[in-house]
Amino acid sequence: MDVSPANPQYQPSPRNASLLLVEDHKNLAQAVGAYLESSGFTMDYAYDGLCALHLAATQRYDAIILDITLPGGIDGLEICRRLRKDARLSTPILMLTARDQLQDKLEGFQRGADDYLVKPFEMPELEARINALIRRERGELDESVYQIHDLTFNTSTMQVMRQGRIIQLSPTCLRILRILMRESPNLVTREQLEQELWGELIPDSDTLRSHLYKLRKKIDKPFDVPLLETQSGIGYRLIAPN
């Protein structure tokens, strides 16, 4: 199972998105949770059906990742049915399961699932499917092309270019660039960046500085005109030259 977030088709997670992961295998749950948290999601966990029903009914989530086979007499199919029929919950539900027969998938969809992913799976595919479900639920379109001076960022292909040269960035640098280009020419404070990147699990103070150093090295250093501006002690912005 691939747990590396570094892939060329990486899609940044939707802003301020929270997930409920219902999975009884704790090692798998920890691996999935760690990967998704590193992509900016806020995670809650349930290891059995009763806990899942309680959390889903009392907390607000942007999507639910739901294993079918669970202990405690309530499986994922029944959870899905109850959330749709009894709780009238419209939260997107992605089912995770080792059952790969067509009939199993059809039953999941009949109970109200929005998507279906068979184990074993690749982490980037899981993230991409979750992103798509959340954006569809929110009515968001992510096909914009941001441009500042000669720097462009196509968010549908995740391709960054400057002066006709393709620039390869890490997933975190891509997310930082997207935030700064989206907000340009406004200043984005350090606190705003950290909150959008990592939520409540903010790493040490040097982490953001390190990513910004790498970003500047890629988008500014090889070129004559710098675009990334730092206002010491306040924040950062991307701005075209006068």
PDB file of C-alpha atoms in Angstrom:
ATOM      1  CA  MET A   1       0.000   0.000   0.000  1.00  0.00           C
ATOM      2  CA  ASP A   2       1.514   3.292  -1.103  1.00  0.00           C
ATOM      3  CA  VAL A   3       1.555   5.842   1.703  1.00  0.00           C
ATOM      4  CA  SER A   4       3.710   8.432  -0.030  1.00  0.00           C
ATOM      5  CA  PRO A   5       1.896  11.681  -0.833  1.00  0.00           C
ATOM      6  CA  ALA A   6       4.482  12.726  -3.409  1.00  0.00           C
ATOM      7  CA  ASN A   7       2.937  12.025  -6.792  1.00  0.00           C
ATOM      8  CA  PRO A   8       2.633  14.269  -9.850  1.00  0.00           C
ATOM      9  CA  GLN A   9      -1.174  14.216  -9.929  1.00  0.00           C
ATOM     10  CA  TYR A  10      -1.543  15.234  -6.291  1.00  0.00           C
ATOM     11  CA  GLN A  11      -4.746  17.191  -5.628  1.00  0.00           C
ATOM     12  CA  PRO A  12      -4.801  19.361  -2.495  1.00  0.00           C
ATOM     13  CA  SER A  13      -7.520  18.512  -0.021  1.00  0.00           C
ATOM     14  CA  PRO A  14     -10.529  20.825   0.285  1.00  0.00           C
ATOM     15  CA  ARG A  15     -10.258  23.598   2.837  1.00  0.00           C
ATOM     16  CA  ASN A  16     -11.100  22.853   6.495  1.00  0.00           C
ATOM     17  CA  ALA A  17     -12.343  19.335   5.716  1.00  0.00           C
ATOM     18  CA  SER A  18     -13.047  16.847   8.504  1.00  0.00           C
ATOM     19  CA  LEU A  19     -13.396  13.088   8.076  1.00  0.00           C
ATOM     20  CA  LEU A  20     -14.786  10.215  10.112  1.00  0.00           C
ATOM     21  CA  LEU A  21     -12.826   7.016   9.544  1.00  0.00           C
ATOM     22  CA  VAL A  22     -14.678   3.840  10.561  1.00  0.00           C
ATOM     23  CA  GLU A  23     -12.206   0.956  10.503  1.00  0.00           C
ATOM     24  CA  ASP A  24     -11.723  -1.831  13.065  1.00  0.00           C
ATOM     25  CA  HIS A  25      -8.148  -2.703  12.043  1.00  0.00           C
ATOM     26  CA  LYS A  26      -6.259  -0.139  14.097  1.00  0.00           C
ATOM     27  CA  ASN A  27      -2.967  -0.408  12.203  1.00  0.00           C
ATOM     28  CA  LEU A  28      -4.738   0.340   8.925  1.00  0.00           C
ATOM     29  CA  ALA A  29      -6.764   3.115  10.556  1.00  0.00           C
ATOM     30  CA  GLN A  30      -3.576   4.716  11.890  1.00  0.00           C
ATOM     31  CA  ALA A  31      -1.863   4.497   8.491  1.00  0.00           C
ATOM     32  CA  VAL A  32      -4.840   5.972   6.648  1.00  0.00           C
ATOM     33  CA  GLY A  33      -5.336   8.654   9.288  1.00  0.00           C
ATOM     34  CA  ALA A  34      -1.683   9.686   9.295  1.00  0.00           C
ATOM     35  CA  TYR A  35      -1.663   9.993   5.514  1.00  0.00           C
ATOM     36  CA  LEU A  36      -4.863  12.041   5.352  1.00  0.00           C
ATOM     37  CA  GLU A  37      -3.849  14.258   8.271  1.00  0.00           C
ATOM     38  CA  SER A  38      -0.578  15.001   6.450  1.00  0.00           C
ATOM     39  CA  SER A  39      -2.758  16.224   3.562  1.00  0.00           C
ATOM     40  CA  GLY A  40      -4.629  18.651   5.810  1.00  0.00           C
ATOM     41  CA  PHE A  41      -7.706  16.699   6.881  1.00  0.00           C
ATOM     42  CA  THR A  42      -8.986  16.660  10.465  1.00  0.00           C
ATOM     43  CA  MET A  43      -9.719  13.074  11.508  1.00  0.00           C
ATOM     44  CA  ASP A  44     -12.066  11.316  13.938  1.00  0.00           C
ATOM     45  CA  TYR A  45     -12.011   7.544  14.404  1.00  0.00           C
ATOM     46  CA  ALA A  46     -14.534   4.824  15.192  1.00  0.00           C
ATOM     47  CA  TYR A  47     -13.633   1.150  15.555  1.00  0.00           C
ATOM     48  CA  ASP A  48     -17.133  -0.338  15.773  1.00  0.00           C
ATOM     49  CA  GLY A  49     -20.631   0.317  14.479  1.00  0.00           C
ATOM     50  CA  LEU A  50     -22.138   1.854  17.610  1.00  0.00           C
ATOM     51  CA  CYS A  51     -19.363   4.401  17.972  1.00  0.00           C
ATOM     52  CA  ALA A  52     -19.623   5.229  14.267  1.00  0.00           C
ATOM     53  CA  LEU A  53     -23.369   5.837  14.483  1.00  0.00           C
ATOM     54  CA  HIS A  54     -22.969   8.040  17.536  1.00  0.00           C
ATOM     55  CA  LEU A  55     -20.208  10.192  16.031  1.00  0.00           C
ATOM     56  CA  ALA A  56     -21.881  10.504  12.625  1.00  0.00           C
ATOM     57  CA  ALA A  57     -25.181  11.548  14.213  1.00  0.00           C
ATOM     58  CA  THR A  58     -23.723  14.055  16.684  1.00  0.00           C
ATOM     59  CA  GLN A  59     -20.767  15.565  14.814  1.00  0.00           C
ATOM     60  CA  ARG A  60     -20.479  17.261  11.442  1.00  0.00           C
ATOM     61  CA  TYR A  61     -18.122  15.696   8.884  1.00  0.00           C
ATOM     62  CA  ASP A  62     -17.352  16.523   5.276  1.00  0.00           C
ATOM     63  CA  ALA A  63     -17.096  12.817   4.420  1.00  0.00           C
ATOM     64  CA  ILE A  64     -17.188   9.387   6.048  1.00  0.00           C
ATOM     65  CA  ILE A  65     -14.818   6.538   5.193  1.00  0.00           C
ATOM     66  CA  LEU A  66     -16.694   3.396   6.176  1.00  0.00           C
ATOM     67  CA  ASP A  67     -15.401  -0.168   6.375  1.00  0.00           C
ATOM     68  CA  ILE A  68     -18.075  -2.802   5.778  1.00  0.00           C
ATOM     69  CA  THR A  69     -16.904  -5.558   8.129  1.00  0.00           C
ATOM     70  CA  LEU A  70     -17.069  -4.291  11.707  1.00  0.00           C
ATOM     71  CA  PRO A  71     -17.380  -5.848  15.185  1.00  0.00           C
ATOM     72  CA  GLY A  72     -20.380  -5.348  17.444  1.00  0.00           C
ATOM     73  CA  GLY A  73     -23.170  -6.668  15.252  1.00  0.00           C
ATOM     74  CA  ILE A  74     -23.596  -3.543  13.108  1.00  0.00           C
ATOM     75  CA  ASP A  75     -21.703  -3.623   9.825  1.00  0.00           C
ATOM     76  CA  GLY A  76     -20.936  -0.795   7.443  1.00  0.00           C
ATOM     77  CA  LEU A  77     -23.918  -1.536   5.215  1.00  0.00           C
ATOM     78  CA  GLU A  78     -26.316  -1.198   8.147  1.00  0.00           C
ATOM     79  CA  ILE A  79     -24.573   1.962   9.336  1.00  0.00           C
ATOM     80  CA  CYS A  80     -24.952   3.465   5.877  1.00  0.00           C
ATOM     81  CA  ARG A  81     -28.643   2.518   5.739  1.00  0.00           C
ATOM     82  CA  ARG A  82     -29.358   4.038   9.165  1.00  0.00           C
ATOM     83  CA  LEU A  83     -27.509   7.251   8.408  1.00  0.00           C
ATOM     84  CA  ARG A  84     -29.420   7.725   5.177  1.00  0.00           C
ATOM     85  CA  LYS A  85     -32.884   6.518   6.221  1.00  0.00           C
ATOM     86  CA  ASP A  86     -33.077   7.295   9.938  1.00  0.00           C
ATOM     87  CA  ALA A  87     -30.693  10.210  10.441  1.00  0.00           C
ATOM     88  CA  ARG A  88     -31.411  11.710   6.991  1.00  0.00           C
ATOM     89  CA  LEU A  89     -27.679  12.364   6.688  1.00  0.00           C
ATOM     90  CA  SER A  90     -26.404  13.506   3.296  1.00  0.00           C
ATOM     91  CA  THR A  91     -22.693  13.404   4.181  1.00  0.00           C
ATOM     92  CA  PRO A  92     -20.695  11.686   1.394  1.00  0.00           C
ATOM     93  CA  ILE A  93     -19.840   8.092   2.300  1.00  0.00           C
ATOM     94  CA  LEU A  94     -16.976   6.111   0.781  1.00  0.00           C
ATOM     95  CA  MET A  95     -16.975   2.395   1.599  1.00  0.00           C
ATOM     96  CA  LEU A  96     -13.718   0.541   2.184  1.00  0.00           C
ATOM     97  CA  THR A  97     -13.890  -3.229   1.934  1.00  0.00           C
ATOM     98  CA  ALA A  98     -12.167  -6.390   0.791  1.00  0.00           C
ATOM     99  CA  ARG A  99     -15.368  -7.475  -0.967  1.00  0.00           C
ATOM    100  CA  ASP A 100     -14.755  -6.998  -4.672  1.00  0.00           C
ATOM    101  CA  GLN A 101     -17.744  -8.670  -6.294  1.00  0.00           C
ATOM    102  CA  LEU A 102     -20.157  -6.574  -8.336  1.00  0.00           C
ATOM    103  CA  GLN A 103     -23.099  -7.591  -6.156  1.00  0.00           C
ATOM    104  CA  ASP A 104     -21.267  -6.372  -3.044  1.00  0.00           C
ATOM    105  CA  LYS A 105     -20.669  -2.994  -4.663  1.00  0.00           C
ATOM    106  CA  LEU A 106     -24.255  -2.724  -5.835  1.00  0.00           C
ATOM    107  CA  GLU A 107     -25.490  -3.462  -2.325  1.00  0.00           C
ATOM    108  CA  GLY A 108     -23.284  -0.705  -0.951  1.00  0.00           C
ATOM    109  CA  PHE A 109     -24.670   1.801  -3.413  1.00  0.00           C
ATOM    110  CA  GLN A 110     -28.236   0.648  -2.683  1.00  0.00           C
ATOM    111  CA  ARG A 111     -27.681   1.363   1.015  1.00  0.00           C
ATOM    112  CA  GLY A 112     -26.608   4.916   0.211  1.00  0.00           C
ATOM    113  CA  ALA A 113     -22.845   4.844  -0.382  1.00  0.00           C
ATOM    114  CA  ASP A 114     -21.426   7.440  -2.772  1.00  0.00           C
ATOM    115  CA  ASP A 115     -18.245   5.593  -3.691  1.00  0.00           C
ATOM    116  CA  TYR A 116     -16.558   2.244  -3.156  1.00  0.00           C
ATOM    117  CA  LEU A 117     -12.864   1.380  -2.806  1.00  0.00           C
ATOM    118  CA  VAL A 118     -11.623  -2.203  -2.594  1.00  0.00           C
ATOM    119  CA  LYS A 119      -8.765  -3.228  -0.291  1.00  0.00           C
ATOM    120  CA  PRO A 120      -5.842  -3.211  -0.824  1.00  0.00           C
ATOM    121  CA  PHE A 121      -5.799   0.312  -2.186  1.00  0.00           C
ATOM    122  CA  GLU A 122      -3.317   3.096  -2.829  1.00  0.00           C
ATOM    123  CA  MET A 123      -3.455   6.091  -0.494  1.00  0.00           C
ATOM    124  CA  PRO A 124      -3.385   8.713  -3.285  1.00  0.00           C
ATOM    125  CA  GLU A 125      -6.455   7.108  -4.863  1.00  0.00           C
ATOM    126  CA  LEU A 126      -8.313   7.184  -1.546  1.00  0.00           C
ATOM    127  CA  GLU A 127      -7.433  10.861  -1.087  1.00  0.00           C
ATOM    128  CA  ALA A 128      -8.440  11.720  -4.661  1.00  0.00           C
ATOM    129  CA  ARG A 129     -11.813  10.018  -4.230  1.00  0.00           C
ATOM    130  CA  ILE A 130     -12.444  11.792  -0.916  1.00  0.00           C
ATOM    131  CA  ASN A 131     -11.483  15.135  -2.475  1.00  0.00           C
ATOM    132  CA  ALA A 132     -13.891  14.562  -5.362  1.00  0.00           C
ATOM    133  CA  LEU A 133     -16.772  13.623  -3.044  1.00  0.00           C
ATOM    134  CA  ILE A 134     -16.285  16.691  -0.860  1.00  0.00           C
ATOM    135  CA  ARG A 135     -15.954  19.090  -3.767  1.00  0.00           C
ATOM    136  CA  ARG A 136     -19.048  17.665  -5.388  1.00  0.00           C
ATOM    137  CA  GLU A 137     -21.001  18.011  -2.129  1.00  0.00           C
ATOM    138  CA  ARG A 138     -19.799  21.587  -1.693  1.00  0.00           C
ATOM    139  CA  GLY A 139     -20.464  22.443  -5.317  1.00  0.00           C
ATOM    140  CA  GLU A 140     -16.862  23.475  -5.799  1.00  0.00           C
ATOM    141  CA  LEU A 141     -15.098  23.478  -9.145  1.00  0.00           C
ATOM    142  CA  ASP A 142     -11.349  23.141  -9.153  1.00  0.00           C
ATOM    143  CA  GLU A 143     -10.410  23.881 -12.743  1.00  0.00           C
ATOM    144  CA  SER A 144      -9.010  27.368 -12.312  1.00  0.00           C
ATOM    145  CA  VAL A 145      -5.727  28.527 -13.765  1.00  0.00           C
ATOM    146  CA  TYR A 146      -4.056  31.017 -11.447  1.00  0.00           C
ATOM    147  CA  GLN A 147      -1.574  33.448 -12.983  1.00  0.00           C
ATOM    148  CA  ILE A 148       0.685  36.038 -11.406  1.00  0.00           C
ATOM    149  CA  HIS A 149       3.077  37.754 -13.808  1.00  0.00           C
ATOM    150  CA  ASP A 150       4.707  34.851 -15.713  1.00  0.00           C
ATOM    151  CA  LEU A 151       3.902  32.203 -13.079  1.00  0.00           C
ATOM    152  CA  THR A 152       0.903  29.935 -13.761  1.00  0.00           C
ATOM    153  CA  PHE A 153      -0.721  27.178 -11.737  1.00  0.00           C
ATOM    154  CA  ASN A 154      -3.278  24.927 -13.419  1.00  0.00           C
ATOM    155  CA  THR A 155      -5.247  23.373 -10.548  1.00  0.00           C
ATOM    156  CA  SER A 156      -6.885  20.749 -12.757  1.00  0.00           C
ATOM    157  CA  THR A 157      -3.526  19.274 -13.847  1.00  0.00           C
ATOM    158  CA  MET A 158      -1.501  20.548 -10.853  1.00  0.00           C
ATOM    159  CA  GLN A 159       1.084  21.882 -13.321  1.00  0.00           C
ATOM    160  CA  VAL A 160       3.157  24.892 -12.298  1.00  0.00           C
ATOM    161  CA  MET A 161       5.042  26.825 -14.975  1.00  0.00           C
ATOM    162  CA  ARG A 162       7.129  29.950 -15.202  1.00  0.00           C
ATOM    163  CA  GLN A 163       8.525  31.354 -18.433  1.00  0.00           C
ATOM    164  CA  GLY A 164       7.474  28.163 -20.154  1.00  0.00           C
ATOM    165  CA  ARG A 165       9.397  25.933 -17.749  1.00  0.00           C
ATOM    166  CA  ILE A 166       7.591  23.260 -15.731  1.00  0.00           C
ATOM    167  CA  ILE A 167       8.334  23.538 -12.014  1.00  0.00           C
ATOM    168  CA  GLN A 168       8.151  20.393  -9.871  1.00  0.00           C
ATOM    169  CA  LEU A 169       6.924  21.040  -6.316  1.00  0.00           C
ATOM    170  CA  SER A 170       6.262  18.862  -3.307  1.00  0.00           C
ATOM    171  CA  PRO A 171       2.623  18.381  -2.226  1.00  0.00           C
ATOM    172  CA  THR A 172       2.993  20.849   0.648  1.00  0.00           C
ATOM    173  CA  CYS A 173       4.647  23.461  -1.554  1.00  0.00           C
ATOM    174  CA  LEU A 174       1.831  23.022  -4.075  1.00  0.00           C
ATOM    175  CA  ARG A 175      -0.719  23.687  -1.369  1.00  0.00           C
ATOM    176  CA  ILE A 176       1.171  26.759  -0.122  1.00  0.00           C
ATOM    177  CA  LEU A 177       1.464  28.107  -3.665  1.00  0.00           C
ATOM    178  CA  ARG A 178      -2.229  27.567  -4.315  1.00  0.00           C
ATOM    179  CA  ILE A 179      -3.170  29.451  -1.145  1.00  0.00           C
ATOM    180  CA  LEU A 180      -0.852  32.365  -1.923  1.00  0.00           C
ATOM    181  CA  MET A 181      -1.993  32.597  -5.559  1.00  0.00           C
ATOM    182  CA  ARG A 182      -5.638  32.367  -4.556  1.00  0.00           C
ATOM    183  CA  GLU A 183      -5.262  35.223  -2.071  1.00  0.00           C
ATOM    184  CA  SER A 184      -2.877  37.367  -4.156  1.00  0.00           C
ATOM    185  CA  PRO A 185      -2.146  40.255  -3.913  1.00  0.00           C
ATOM    186  CA  ASN A 186      -3.336  40.110  -0.318  1.00  0.00           C
ATOM    187  CA  LEU A 187      -1.028  39.151   2.518  1.00  0.00           C
ATOM    188  CA  VAL A 188      -1.499  35.710   4.069  1.00  0.00           C
ATOM    189  CA  THR A 189      -0.420  35.551   7.685  1.00  0.00           C
ATOM    190  CA  ARG A 190       1.708  32.745   9.020  1.00  0.00           C
ATOM    191  CA  GLU A 191      -1.170  31.679  11.255  1.00  0.00           C
ATOM    192  CA  GLN A 192      -3.576  31.515   8.293  1.00  0.00           C
ATOM    193  CA  LEU A 193      -1.163  29.352   6.314  1.00  0.00           C
ATOM    194  CA  GLU A 194      -0.524  26.981   9.196  1.00  0.00           C
ATOM    195  CA  GLN A 195      -4.230  26.629   9.961  1.00  0.00           C
ATOM    196  CA  GLU A 196      -5.145  25.840   6.357  1.00  0.00           C
ATOM    197  CA  LEU A 197      -2.216  23.459   5.882  1.00  0.00           C
ATOM    198  CA  TRP A 198      -2.352  21.520   9.117  1.00  0.00           C
ATOM    199  CA  GLY A 199      -5.466  22.469  11.057  1.00  0.00           C
ATOM    200  CA  GLU A 200      -4.988  22.017  14.792  1.00  0.00           C
ATOM    201  CA  LEU A 201      -1.938  19.733  14.402  1.00  0.00           C
ATOM    202  CA  ILE A 202       0.555  22.506  13.675  1.00  0.00           C
ATOM    203  CA  PRO A 203       4.185  21.259  13.514  1.00  0.00           C
ATOM    204  CA  ASP A 204       7.186  23.090  14.930  1.00  0.00           C
ATOM    205  CA  SER A 205       7.872  26.671  13.920  1.00  0.00           C
ATOM    206  CA  ASP A 206      10.607  25.807  11.408  1.00  0.00           C
ATOM    207  CA  THR A 207       8.416  23.546   9.251  1.00  0.00           C
ATOM    208  CA  LEU A 208       6.536  26.284   7.415  1.00  0.00           C
ATOM    209  CA  ARG A 209       9.710  28.321   7.010  1.00  0.00           C
ATOM    210  CA  SER A 210      11.430  25.306   5.465  1.00  0.00           C
ATOM    211  CA  HIS A 211       8.627  24.743   2.950  1.00  0.00           C
ATOM    212  CA  LEU A 212       8.589  28.420   1.995  1.00  0.00           C
ATOM    213  CA  TYR A 213      12.345  28.349   1.488  1.00  0.00           C
ATOM    214  CA  LYS A 214      11.929  25.385  -0.885  1.00  0.00           C
ATOM    215  CA  LEU A 215       9.064  27.121  -2.686  1.00  0.00           C
ATOM    216  CA  ARG A 216      11.051  30.330  -3.171  1.00  0.00           C
ATOM    217  CA  LYS A 217      14.029  28.322  -4.421  1.00  0.00           C
ATOM    218  CA  LYS A 218      11.824  26.762  -7.098  1.00  0.00           C
ATOM    219  CA  ILE A 219       9.660  29.662  -8.283  1.00  0.00           C
ATOM    220  CA  ASP A 220      11.944  32.670  -7.709  1.00  0.00           C
ATOM    221  CA  LYS A 221      15.654  31.825  -7.533  1.00  0.00           C
ATOM    222  CA  PRO A 222      16.093  30.696 -11.164  1.00  0.00           C
ATOM    223  CA  PHE A 223      14.330  33.811 -12.467  1.00  0.00           C
ATOM    224  CA  ASP A 224      15.160  37.509 -12.643  1.00  0.00           C
ATOM    225  CA  VAL A 225      12.002  38.851 -11.005  1.00  0.00           C
ATOM    226  CA  PRO A 226      11.049  37.627  -7.496  1.00  0.00           C
ATOM    227  CA  LEU A 227       7.338  37.140  -6.810  1.00  0.00           C
ATOM    228  CA  LEU A 228       7.238  35.695  -3.278  1.00  0.00           C
ATOM    229  CA  GLU A 229       7.397  38.468  -0.708  1.00  0.00           C
ATOM    230  CA  THR A 230       7.989  38.027   3.021  1.00  0.00           C
ATOM    231  CA  GLN A 231       6.824  40.592   5.542  1.00  0.00           C
ATOM    232  CA  SER A 232       8.879  39.760   8.584  1.00  0.00           C
ATOM    233  CA  GLY A 233       6.854  38.638  11.573  1.00  0.00           C
ATOM    234  CA  ILE A 234       3.570  39.000   9.691  1.00  0.00           C
ATOM    235  CA  GLY A 235       3.200  36.760   6.667  1.00  0.00           C
ATOM    236  CA  TYR A 236       3.706  36.187   2.962  1.00  0.00           C
ATOM    237  CA  ARG A 237       2.238  37.122  -0.386  1.00  0.00           C
ATOM    238  CA  LEU A 238       2.725  36.567  -4.088  1.00  0.00           C
ATOM    239  CA  ILE A 239       2.669  39.788  -6.020  1.00  0.00           C
ATOM    240  CA  ALA A 240       3.478  40.791  -9.570  1.00  0.00           C
ATOM    241  CA  PRO A 241       6.127  43.484 -10.094  1.00  0.00           C
ATOM    242  CA  ASN A 242       4.918  47.003 -10.763  1.00  0.00           C
TER     243      ASN A 242
END
